[in-house]
PDB file of C-alpha atoms in Angstrom:
ATOM      1  CA  HIS A  29       3.534  -1.842   3.903  1.00 44.00           C
ATOM      2  CA  GLN A  30       3.353  -2.780   7.571  1.00 46.00           C
ATOM      3  CA  PHE A  31       1.543   0.479   8.320  1.00 44.00           C
ATOM      4  CA  GLU A  32      -1.149  -0.199   5.728  1.00 47.00           C
ATOM      5  CA  ARG A  33      -1.464  -3.800   6.932  1.00 48.00           C
ATOM      6  CA  ALA A  34      -1.894  -2.568  10.507  1.00 45.00           C
ATOM      7  CA  LEU A  35      -4.591  -0.171   9.362  1.00 44.00           C
ATOM      8  CA  PHE A  36      -6.393  -3.052   7.673  1.00 46.00           C
ATOM      9  CA  VAL A  37      -6.257  -5.253  10.750  1.00 45.00           C
ATOM     10  CA  GLY A  38      -7.283  -2.446  13.083  1.00 45.00           C
ATOM     11  CA  SER A  39     -10.073  -0.883  11.081  1.00 46.00           C
ATOM     12  CA  ARG A  40     -11.356  -3.634   8.798  1.00 47.00           C
ATOM     13  CA  GLY A  41     -11.228  -1.275   5.836  1.00 48.00           C
ATOM     14  CA  GLY A  42     -12.319   2.147   7.130  1.00 52.00           C
ATOM     15  CA  VAL A  43      -8.891   3.726   7.408  1.00 51.00           C
ATOM     16  CA  LEU A  44      -7.597   1.616   4.548  1.00 55.00           C
ATOM     17  CA  SER A  45     -10.197   3.326   2.366  1.00 63.00           C
ATOM     18  CA  ASP A  46      -8.693   6.664   3.424  1.00 74.00           C
ATOM     19  CA  VAL A  47      -5.250   5.411   2.393  1.00 75.00           C
ATOM     20  CA  ARG A  48      -6.648   4.442  -0.996  1.00 79.00           C
ATOM     21  CA  GLY A  49      -8.242   7.866  -1.334  1.00 83.00           C
ATOM     22  CA  GLU A  50      -4.975   9.612  -0.519  1.00 85.00           C
ATOM     23  CA  ARG A  51      -3.153   7.409  -3.019  1.00 86.00           C
ATOM     24  CA  ALA A  52      -5.727   8.216  -5.722  1.00 87.00           C
ATOM     25  CA  LEU A  53      -5.337  11.930  -4.975  1.00 89.00           C
ATOM     26  CA  GLU A  54      -1.551  11.700  -5.329  1.00 90.00           C
ATOM     27  CA  LEU A  55      -1.892   9.849  -8.629  1.00 91.00           C
ATOM     28  CA  MET A  56      -4.268  12.533  -9.887  1.00 92.00           C
ATOM     29  CA  ARG A  57      -1.768  15.235  -8.895  1.00 92.00           C
ATOM     30  CA  LEU A  58       0.992  13.407 -10.759  1.00 92.00           C
ATOM     31  CA  ASP A  59      -1.253  13.181 -13.827  1.00 93.00           C
ATOM     32  CA  ARG A  60      -1.821  16.946 -13.714  1.00 94.00           C
ATOM     33  CA  LEU A  61       1.876  17.672 -13.272  1.00 94.00           C
ATOM     34  CA  GLN A  62       2.731  15.442 -16.204  1.00 95.00           C
ATOM     35  CA  ALA A  63       0.070  17.082 -18.368  1.00 95.00           C
ATOM     36  CA  ALA A  64       1.493  20.517 -17.509  1.00 95.00           C
ATOM     37  CA  ALA A  65       5.024  19.455 -18.456  1.00 95.00           C
ATOM     38  CA  TRP A  66       4.025  17.537 -21.581  1.00 95.00           C
ATOM     39  CA  PRO A  67       4.010  20.457 -24.084  1.00 96.00           C
ATOM     40  CA  ALA A  68       7.635  21.234 -23.134  1.00 96.00           C
ATOM     41  CA  VAL A  69       8.515  17.543 -23.526  1.00 94.00           C
ATOM     42  CA  LEU A  70       7.144  17.601 -27.059  1.00 96.00           C
ATOM     43  CA  LYS A  71       9.411  20.586 -27.806  1.00 96.00           C
ATOM     44  CA  GLY A  72      12.439  18.589 -26.615  1.00 95.00           C
ATOM     45  CA  ASP A  73      13.021  20.448 -23.336  1.00 94.00           C
ATOM     46  CA  LEU A  74      15.443  18.175 -21.468  1.00 95.00           C
ATOM     47  CA  ARG A  75      14.433  19.451 -18.025  1.00 94.00           C
ATOM     48  CA  ALA A  76      10.785  18.759 -18.822  1.00 94.00           C
ATOM     49  CA  ILE A  77      11.685  15.295 -20.107  1.00 94.00           C
ATOM     50  CA  ASP A  78      13.584  14.580 -16.880  1.00 93.00           C
ATOM     51  CA  THR A  79      10.632  15.863 -14.855  1.00 94.00           C
ATOM     52  CA  VAL A  80       8.165  13.629 -16.695  1.00 94.00           C
ATOM     53  CA  VAL A  81      10.444  10.612 -16.335  1.00 94.00           C
ATOM     54  CA  ARG A  82      10.563  11.227 -12.575  1.00 93.00           C
ATOM     55  CA  ILE A  83       6.766  11.655 -12.461  1.00 94.00           C
ATOM     56  CA  ILE A  84       6.291   8.369 -14.330  1.00 93.00           C
ATOM     57  CA  SER A  85       8.736   6.653 -11.972  1.00 92.00           C
ATOM     58  CA  THR A  86       6.939   8.039  -8.928  1.00 92.00           C
ATOM     59  CA  ARG A  87       3.558   6.926 -10.281  1.00 91.00           C
ATOM     60  CA  ALA A  88       4.911   3.434 -10.928  1.00 91.00           C
ATOM     61  CA  LYS A  89       6.313   3.227  -7.386  1.00 91.00           C
ATOM     62  CA  ILE A  90       2.986   4.312  -5.877  1.00 89.00           C
ATOM     63  CA  ARG A  91       1.135   1.688  -7.912  1.00 89.00           C
ATOM     64  CA  ARG A  92       3.712  -1.014  -7.086  1.00 89.00           C
ATOM     65  CA  ASP A  93       3.434  -0.190  -3.385  1.00 86.00           C
ATOM     66  CA  ALA A  94      -0.366  -0.191  -3.639  1.00 83.00           C
ATOM     67  CA  ASP A  95      -0.350  -3.616  -5.282  1.00 82.00           C
ATOM     68  CA  ALA A  96       1.955  -4.956  -2.581  1.00 81.00           C
ATOM     69  CA  ALA A  97      -0.237  -3.438   0.146  1.00 75.00           C
ATOM     70  CA  GLU A  98      -3.352  -4.977  -1.395  1.00 73.00           C
ATOM     71  CA  ARG A  99      -1.697  -8.393  -1.507  1.00 74.00           C
ATOM     72  CA  GLY A 100      -0.547  -7.929   2.092  1.00 70.00           C
ATOM     73  CA  ALA A 101      -3.987  -6.798   3.217  1.00 62.00           C
ATOM     74  CA  ARG A 102      -5.618  -9.841   1.656  1.00 60.00           C
ATOM     75  CA  GLN A 103      -3.055 -12.048   3.357  1.00 59.00           C
ATOM     76  CA  ALA A 104      -3.170 -10.243   6.700  1.00 51.00           C
ATOM     77  CA  THR A 105      -4.559 -12.310   9.530  1.00 50.00           C
ATOM     78  CA  PRO A 106      -7.363 -10.585  11.447  1.00 53.00           C
ATOM     79  CA  VAL A 107      -6.468  -9.727  15.035  1.00 51.00           C
ATOM     80  CA  ALA A 108      -9.281 -11.882  16.414  1.00 51.00           C
ATOM     81  CA  GLU A 109      -7.908 -14.884  14.557  1.00 52.00           C
ATOM     82  CA  VAL A 110      -4.407 -14.278  15.929  1.00 52.00           C
ATOM     83  CA  SER A 111      -5.820 -14.015  19.456  1.00 56.00           C
ATOM     84  CA  GLY A 112      -7.762 -17.246  18.949  1.00 60.00           C
ATOM     85  CA  ILE A 113      -4.646 -19.043  17.764  1.00 62.00           C
ATOM     86  CA  ALA A 114      -2.670 -17.815  20.779  1.00 63.00           C
ATOM     87  CA  ASP A 115      -5.449 -18.942  23.129  1.00 66.00           C
ATOM     88  CA  LEU A 116      -5.630 -22.344  21.459  1.00 65.00           C
ATOM     89  CA  THR A 117      -1.848 -22.743  21.668  1.00 68.00           C
ATOM     90  CA  GLU A 118      -1.924 -21.957  25.397  1.00 73.00           C
ATOM     91  CA  ARG A 119      -4.696 -24.490  26.004  1.00 72.00           C
ATOM     92  CA  ILE A 120      -2.828 -27.201  24.100  1.00 70.00           C
ATOM     93  CA  ALA A 121       0.336 -26.470  26.082  1.00 72.00           C
ATOM     94  CA  ALA A 122      -1.628 -26.603  29.353  1.00 76.00           C
ATOM     95  CA  ARG A 123      -3.163 -29.968  28.432  1.00 75.00           C
ATOM     96  CA  ARG A 124       0.212 -31.376  27.477  1.00 71.00           C
ATOM     97  CA  GLY A 125       1.611 -30.196  30.789  1.00 75.00           C
ATOM     98  CA  ALA A 126      -1.310 -31.784  32.683  1.00 73.00           C
ATOM     99  CA  ALA A 127      -0.916 -35.063  30.763  1.00 67.00           C
ATOM    100  CA  THR A 128       2.805 -35.341  31.499  1.00 65.00           C
ATOM    101  CA  GLY A 129       2.760 -33.792  34.966  1.00 60.00           C
TER     102      GLY A 129
END
């Protein structure tokens, strides 16, 4: 999650779009794998059933992580804002020091 958040802060969406594209590609691959295993599942093949359960679990994890990353990206503070806050904090501290010193 921190990696995706860093990409958002650093690129303002360019690299984050690449991450989304990669995630979509992985989900598509999982869909194809599940479709390939599905006929065996319908025949009761236990290995195929286990495979599909793992595919579904993996897909759910990818989506859960994506949702968390999206929430984190929306909540991420832009770098410029963080720099501005640090600068403001330094100026306030300097004024307090001048007022008491």
